[in-house]
């Protein structure tokens, strides 16, 4: 008998528990409607509350516990709020956010995918009408690079203190993230053809393709890993003659994300540079309140992938029922689609959830609603 698909639910800090509660309500609705073979377990860690009680953000065997699950659904980590409480238990970001890196590295979640598509009803921050056509996927290398935590501080607190922070890049990780980017470009082009919304991109030699991959580096200043990324990109691109390519320096990429974001399809970047670019892309596609994020291990089925909205813990509105759960619900939809690789019924439920959230967004553009009200509206759509 096949084992149920198991999800570890980790609400975290701030608005995390509030938006996760709505995601679980939607999962419950879909499970009851379609008889989905999914189950979930809620964990009170990682969180500030757990650290306050136990002196650590999560138990020593946390990764061993989470590895038994197929996916992790994370709410948010960071300042728990409320901000008007000066005596609240507050940890430095280096401690409160450390579990994120621990899970990404421990489960080798080497892909961070963050789609940026301006859906009807989402706030359009750019005046240019072409901004309605924003539809990019930023793929961030998630296992090494600038976030390897190698380094230290010498003579801490002294006037001559020295801090070192190493960046580590391997050819193995470089090749796999770039190849993954090309594969996703092909997949996206195929999906667009099915939906009747093809796009065209020009190649360097003047041909026209239906997909594109842009490599982002800072190779003019960070030459060693930048050159390695560029060489790997050039070699791998020969395997994908149907995909257009180009390269941008990260500062120029930020500028062009604002000037002409509709010109991008798939973007591949390093850990830090991808982190920055995806926050910008999220705003261009409606803001953090609608932006999902996925930390994936596509190569090892025994390792769970982790799904979290791009936004943080929003301590200014924590506990007030004001947080918009849309990003969390889009994230849950992508989690179901990912888990649906083994069960088509779960994948179909993921699409159903995405469509319901998108329809709610389009219908209620600009209206002010509470967290529970939005969740109820989407559960009602799912029940029909």
Coordinates of C-alpha atoms in Angstrom, one line a residue:
X1 CA 0.0 0.0 0.0
X2 CA 1.4 3.4 -1.0
X3 CA 2.4 5.7 1.8
X4 CA 0.4 8.9 2.2
X5 CA 2.0 12.2 1.1
X6 CA 3.2 13.8 4.3
X7 CA 3.6 17.5 4.9
X8 CA 5.5 19.1 7.8
X9 CA 3.8 22.4 8.7
X10 CA 6.0 24.9 10.4
X11 CA 4.1 28.2 11.0
X12 CA 7.1 30.1 12.5
X13 CA 6.9 33.7 13.7
X14 CA 4.8 36.8 13.3
X15 CA 2.1 36.5 10.7
X16 CA 3.3 33.0 9.9
X17 CA 0.8 31.1 12.0
X18 CA -2.1 33.3 10.7
X19 CA -1.4 32.7 7.0
X20 CA -0.5 29.1 7.5
X21 CA -3.8 28.5 9.2
X22 CA -5.6 29.6 6.0
X23 CA -3.4 27.4 3.9
X24 CA -4.3 24.4 6.1
X25 CA -8.0 25.2 5.8
X26 CA -7.6 25.1 2.0
X27 CA -5.7 21.8 2.2
X28 CA -8.5 20.4 4.4
X29 CA -11.1 21.5 1.9
X30 CA -9.3 20.0 -1.1
X31 CA -8.6 16.8 0.8
X32 CA -12.2 16.3 1.7
X33 CA -13.5 17.3 -1.8
X34 CA -11.1 15.0 -3.7
X35 CA -10.2 12.3 -1.2
X36 CA -6.5 13.3 -1.5
X37 CA -4.1 11.0 0.2
X38 CA -2.3 13.7 2.1
X39 CA -1.7 14.3 5.8
X40 CA 0.2 16.9 7.7
X41 CA 1.8 17.5 11.1
X42 CA 2.2 20.9 12.8
X43 CA 5.6 21.7 14.4
X44 CA 6.0 24.6 16.9
X45 CA 9.5 25.1 15.7
X46 CA 11.6 26.8 14.4
X47 CA 10.3 29.9 16.1
X48 CA 11.0 32.6 18.6
X49 CA 8.6 31.0 21.0
X50 CA 10.5 27.7 20.9
X51 CA 13.8 29.5 21.4
X52 CA 12.5 31.4 24.4
X53 CA 11.4 28.2 26.1
X54 CA 14.3 25.9 25.0
X55 CA 17.2 28.1 24.2
X56 CA 17.4 27.0 20.6
X57 CA 15.3 27.7 17.5
X58 CA 14.6 24.1 16.9
X59 CA 15.6 20.7 18.4
X60 CA 18.9 19.1 17.7
X61 CA 17.2 16.3 15.7
X62 CA 14.9 18.7 13.8
X63 CA 16.3 17.8 10.4
X64 CA 16.0 14.1 11.1
X65 CA 12.4 14.6 12.1
X66 CA 11.6 16.7 9.0
X67 CA 13.3 14.3 6.6
X68 CA 10.4 11.8 7.2
X69 CA 8.1 14.2 5.3
X70 CA 7.7 14.8 1.6
X71 CA 7.5 18.6 1.9
X72 CA 7.8 21.4 4.4
X73 CA 5.3 24.3 4.5
X74 CA 6.9 27.2 6.3
X75 CA 5.1 30.4 7.4
X76 CA 7.7 33.0 8.2
X77 CA 10.7 33.4 10.4
X78 CA 11.9 36.6 12.1
X79 CA 10.7 39.3 14.5
X80 CA 7.5 37.9 16.1
X81 CA 6.0 41.2 16.9
X82 CA 4.0 43.1 18.0
X83 CA 6.4 46.0 17.3
X84 CA 4.8 48.1 20.0
X85 CA 6.0 45.7 22.7
X86 CA 9.6 46.8 23.5
X87 CA 10.0 43.8 25.8
X88 CA 9.1 41.1 23.3
X89 CA 11.5 38.2 23.0
X90 CA 13.6 39.2 19.9
X91 CA 16.5 37.3 18.4
X92 CA 19.1 38.6 15.9
X93 CA 18.4 37.7 12.3
X94 CA 21.5 35.6 12.3
X95 CA 19.9 33.3 14.8
X96 CA 16.2 33.5 13.9
X97 CA 16.8 32.9 10.2
X98 CA 19.5 30.3 10.6
X99 CA 17.0 27.4 10.4
X100 CA 16.2 28.4 6.8
X101 CA 19.8 27.9 5.8
X102 CA 20.1 24.7 7.9
X103 CA 17.1 23.2 6.1
X104 CA 18.2 24.3 2.6
X105 CA 21.7 22.9 3.1
X106 CA 20.7 19.9 5.1
X107 CA 18.2 18.7 2.5
X108 CA 20.3 20.0 -0.4
X109 CA 17.5 22.2 -1.7
X110 CA 19.7 23.5 -4.4
X111 CA 17.0 25.3 -6.4
X112 CA 15.1 28.3 -5.2
X113 CA 12.3 29.1 -7.6
X114 CA 10.4 32.3 -7.4
X115 CA 7.9 33.0 -10.2
X116 CA 7.0 36.6 -11.0
X117 CA 3.9 37.0 -13.1
X118 CA 1.6 40.0 -12.9
X119 CA -1.8 38.4 -12.5
X120 CA -5.1 40.3 -12.9
X121 CA -6.0 42.2 -9.7
X122 CA -2.4 42.4 -8.5
X123 CA -1.0 45.9 -8.0
X124 CA 0.8 47.2 -11.0
X125 CA 3.7 49.4 -9.7
X126 CA 5.1 50.2 -13.2
X127 CA 3.1 52.7 -15.3
X128 CA 4.1 51.2 -18.6
X129 CA 1.3 49.1 -20.0
X130 CA 3.7 46.5 -21.1
X131 CA 4.2 45.7 -17.4
X132 CA 1.0 43.6 -17.7
X133 CA 3.1 41.0 -19.6
X134 CA 5.6 40.4 -16.7
X135 CA 6.1 36.6 -16.6
X136 CA 9.5 35.5 -15.4
X137 CA 10.9 32.7 -13.3
X138 CA 14.0 33.6 -11.2
X139 CA 16.0 30.5 -10.4
X140 CA 18.5 31.1 -7.6
X141 CA 21.3 28.7 -6.8
X142 CA 20.4 27.8 -3.2
X143 CA 23.2 25.5 -1.9
X144 CA 26.4 27.4 -1.9
X145 CA 27.8 30.8 -3.2
X146 CA 27.6 33.7 -0.9
X147 CA 25.5 31.9 1.8
X148 CA 27.9 29.1 2.8
X149 CA 28.6 30.7 6.2
X150 CA 32.3 30.2 5.9
X151 CA 34.3 32.8 7.7
X152 CA 34.6 34.4 11.1
X153 CA 35.4 37.5 13.2
X154 CA 38.9 38.1 14.6
X155 CA 39.4 40.4 17.6
X156 CA 35.6 40.9 17.9
X157 CA 34.6 44.2 19.4
X158 CA 38.1 45.7 19.1
X159 CA 38.9 48.8 17.0
X160 CA 41.0 46.6 14.6
X161 CA 38.4 43.8 14.3
X162 CA 38.5 41.8 11.1
X163 CA 35.5 40.0 9.6
X164 CA 35.8 37.5 6.8
X165 CA 33.0 36.0 4.7
X166 CA 33.9 33.5 2.1
X167 CA 32.0 32.7 -1.1
X168 CA 32.2 29.1 -2.4
X169 CA 31.2 28.0 -5.9
X170 CA 31.6 24.5 -7.4
X171 CA 31.4 23.5 -11.0
X172 CA 28.9 20.7 -10.0
X173 CA 26.4 23.1 -8.5
X174 CA 27.0 25.6 -11.3
X175 CA 26.3 23.1 -14.0
X176 CA 23.1 21.7 -12.4
X177 CA 21.5 25.0 -11.7
X178 CA 22.2 26.3 -15.2
X179 CA 20.9 23.1 -16.8
X180 CA 17.8 23.3 -14.6
X181 CA 17.2 26.8 -15.8
X182 CA 17.3 25.7 -19.5
X183 CA 15.0 22.8 -18.7
X184 CA 12.5 25.1 -17.0
X185 CA 12.7 27.5 -20.0
X186 CA 11.6 24.6 -22.3
X187 CA 8.9 23.6 -19.9
X188 CA 7.5 27.1 -19.7
X189 CA 7.5 27.5 -23.4
X190 CA 5.6 24.2 -23.8
X191 CA 3.0 25.3 -21.2
X192 CA 2.5 28.7 -23.0
X193 CA 1.9 26.9 -26.3
X194 CA -0.8 24.8 -24.6
X195 CA -2.4 28.0 -23.2
X196 CA -2.2 29.9 -26.4
X197 CA 0.0 32.7 -25.1
X198 CA 3.4 32.1 -26.9
X199 CA 6.2 34.6 -26.5
X200 CA 9.2 35.3 -28.7
X201 CA 12.8 36.0 -27.9
X202 CA 15.7 36.9 -30.2
X203 CA 18.9 35.0 -30.2
X204 CA 22.3 36.6 -30.6
X205 CA 22.5 35.3 -34.2
X206 CA 19.1 36.8 -35.1
X207 CA 16.9 33.7 -34.8
X208 CA 13.6 33.7 -32.9
X209 CA 12.9 31.3 -30.0
X210 CA 9.9 30.7 -27.7
X211 CA 12.0 30.7 -24.5
X212 CA 15.0 32.4 -23.0
X213 CA 17.5 32.1 -20.2
X214 CA 19.3 35.1 -18.8
X215 CA 22.5 34.4 -16.7
X216 CA 23.2 37.1 -14.1
X217 CA 26.7 37.5 -12.6
X218 CA 29.0 40.3 -11.5
X219 CA 31.9 38.8 -13.5
X220 CA 33.5 42.2 -14.1
X221 CA 34.3 42.4 -10.4
X222 CA 33.8 38.9 -9.1
X223 CA 35.8 37.3 -11.9
X224 CA 36.5 33.8 -10.7
X225 CA 33.1 32.5 -10.1
X226 CA 31.7 34.8 -12.7
X227 CA 33.9 33.4 -15.4
X228 CA 33.1 29.8 -14.3
X229 CA 29.4 30.5 -14.5
X230 CA 29.8 32.1 -17.9
X231 CA 31.9 29.2 -19.3
X232 CA 29.4 26.7 -17.9
X233 CA 26.5 28.7 -19.4
X234 CA 28.1 28.9 -22.8
X235 CA 28.8 25.1 -22.9
X236 CA 25.4 24.0 -21.6
X237 CA 23.5 26.4 -23.9
X238 CA 24.8 24.4 -26.9
X239 CA 22.5 21.6 -25.7
X240 CA 19.5 23.9 -26.0
X241 CA 19.6 25.6 -29.5
X242 CA 15.9 26.3 -29.2
X243 CA 16.4 28.6 -26.1
X244 CA 17.6 32.1 -26.5
X245 CA 20.3 33.3 -24.2
X246 CA 21.9 36.5 -22.8
X247 CA 23.9 37.7 -19.9
X248 CA 23.5 40.6 -17.6
X249 CA 25.6 42.0 -14.8
X250 CA 23.6 42.1 -11.6
X251 CA 23.4 45.9 -11.4
X252 CA 22.3 46.2 -15.0
X253 CA 19.8 43.4 -14.4
X254 CA 18.2 45.4 -11.5
X255 CA 17.9 48.4 -13.9
X256 CA 16.4 46.3 -16.7
X257 CA 14.0 44.5 -14.3
X258 CA 12.5 48.0 -13.8
X259 CA 12.9 49.3 -17.3
X260 CA 11.7 46.2 -19.3
X261 CA 10.8 43.3 -17.0
X262 CA 8.6 41.8 -19.8
X263 CA 11.7 41.1 -21.7
X264 CA 12.8 38.3 -19.3
X265 CA 11.7 34.7 -19.2
X266 CA 14.0 32.5 -17.0
X267 CA 16.7 34.2 -14.9
X268 CA 19.5 32.2 -13.3
X269 CA 21.6 33.8 -10.5
X270 CA 23.8 33.1 -7.6
X271 CA 22.4 32.7 -4.0
X272 CA 22.8 36.4 -2.9
X273 CA 22.2 38.0 -6.2
X274 CA 19.2 35.9 -6.8
X275 CA 17.9 36.7 -3.4
X276 CA 18.0 40.4 -4.2
X277 CA 16.6 40.1 -7.7
X278 CA 13.6 38.0 -6.6
X279 CA 12.5 40.6 -4.1
X280 CA 12.6 43.2 -6.9
X281 CA 10.7 40.8 -9.2
X282 CA 8.1 40.2 -6.5
X283 CA 7.3 43.9 -6.2
X284 CA 7.1 44.2 -10.0
X285 CA 4.6 41.4 -10.1
X286 CA 2.3 42.8 -7.4
X287 CA 4.3 42.9 -4.2
X288 CA 5.4 40.5 -1.5
X289 CA 1.8 39.8 -0.6
X290 CA 1.3 37.7 -3.7
X291 CA 4.8 36.2 -4.2
X292 CA 5.4 32.5 -3.6
X293 CA 8.8 30.8 -3.2
X294 CA 10.0 27.2 -3.4
X295 CA 13.2 25.6 -2.2
X296 CA 13.5 22.4 -4.2
X297 CA 15.7 19.2 -4.3
X298 CA 14.8 17.9 -7.8
X299 CA 17.4 15.1 -7.7
X300 CA 16.8 13.2 -4.4
X301 CA 13.2 12.0 -3.7
X302 CA 14.2 11.1 -0.1
X303 CA 14.8 14.8 0.7
X304 CA 11.9 17.1 1.4
X305 CA 11.5 20.4 -0.5
X306 CA 10.5 23.5 1.4
X307 CA 7.8 26.0 0.5
X308 CA 7.5 29.5 1.9
X309 CA 6.1 32.8 0.8
X310 CA 8.6 35.4 -0.2
X311 CA 7.4 37.8 2.5
X312 CA 8.7 37.9 6.1
X313 CA 7.1 37.8 9.5
X314 CA 5.5 41.3 9.2
X315 CA 5.8 42.1 13.0
X316 CA 3.9 45.4 12.4
X317 CA 0.6 43.6 11.8
X318 CA 1.3 40.3 13.6
X319 CA -1.6 39.0 15.6
X320 CA -4.1 41.5 14.2
X321 CA -5.7 39.3 11.5
X322 CA -4.7 41.8 8.8
X323 CA -2.1 39.7 6.9
X324 CA -3.0 38.8 3.4
X325 CA -2.6 35.0 3.0
X326 CA -2.5 35.2 -0.8
X327 CA 1.3 34.6 -1.1
X328 CA 1.0 31.7 1.3
X329 CA -1.9 30.2 -0.6
X330 CA 0.0 30.5 -3.9
X331 CA 2.9 28.8 -2.2
X332 CA 0.7 26.0 -1.0
X333 CA -0.6 25.6 -4.6
X334 CA 3.0 25.2 -5.9
X335 CA 3.7 22.7 -3.1
X336 CA 0.8 20.6 -4.2
X337 CA 1.9 20.8 -7.9
X338 CA 5.4 19.7 -6.8
X339 CA 4.1 16.8 -4.7
X340 CA 1.8 15.9 -7.6
X341 CA 4.8 14.5 -9.5
X342 CA 3.9 11.2 -7.8
X343 CA 0.1 11.6 -7.6
X344 CA -1.7 13.4 -10.5
X345 CA -4.7 14.1 -8.2
X346 CA -2.5 16.2 -5.9
X347 CA -1.1 18.1 -8.9
X348 CA -4.7 18.8 -10.1
X349 CA -5.6 20.0 -6.6
X350 CA -2.6 22.4 -6.7
X351 CA -3.8 23.9 -10.0
X352 CA -7.3 24.2 -8.6
X353 CA -6.0 26.1 -5.6
X354 CA -3.9 28.4 -7.7
X355 CA -6.9 29.1 -10.0
X356 CA -9.1 29.8 -7.0
X357 CA -6.6 32.2 -5.4
X358 CA -6.0 34.0 -8.8
X359 CA -9.7 34.4 -9.3
X360 CA -10.2 35.8 -5.8
X361 CA -7.3 38.2 -6.4
X362 CA -8.9 39.4 -9.7
X363 CA -12.3 39.8 -8.2
X364 CA -11.3 41.6 -5.1
X365 CA -8.6 43.9 -6.4
X366 CA -7.9 46.8 -4.0
X367 CA -10.4 45.7 -1.4
X368 CA -9.3 45.5 2.3
X369 CA -10.1 42.2 3.8
X370 CA -8.9 40.3 6.8
X371 CA -6.8 37.1 6.8
X372 CA -9.6 34.8 7.8
X373 CA -12.1 36.5 5.4
X374 CA -9.8 35.9 2.4
X375 CA -9.2 32.3 3.4
X376 CA -12.9 31.7 3.8
X377 CA -13.6 33.2 0.3
X378 CA -11.1 30.9 -1.3
X379 CA -12.4 27.8 0.6
X380 CA -15.9 28.6 -0.6
X381 CA -14.6 28.7 -4.2
X382 CA -12.9 25.4 -3.7
X383 CA -16.1 23.8 -2.3
X384 CA -18.1 24.6 -5.4

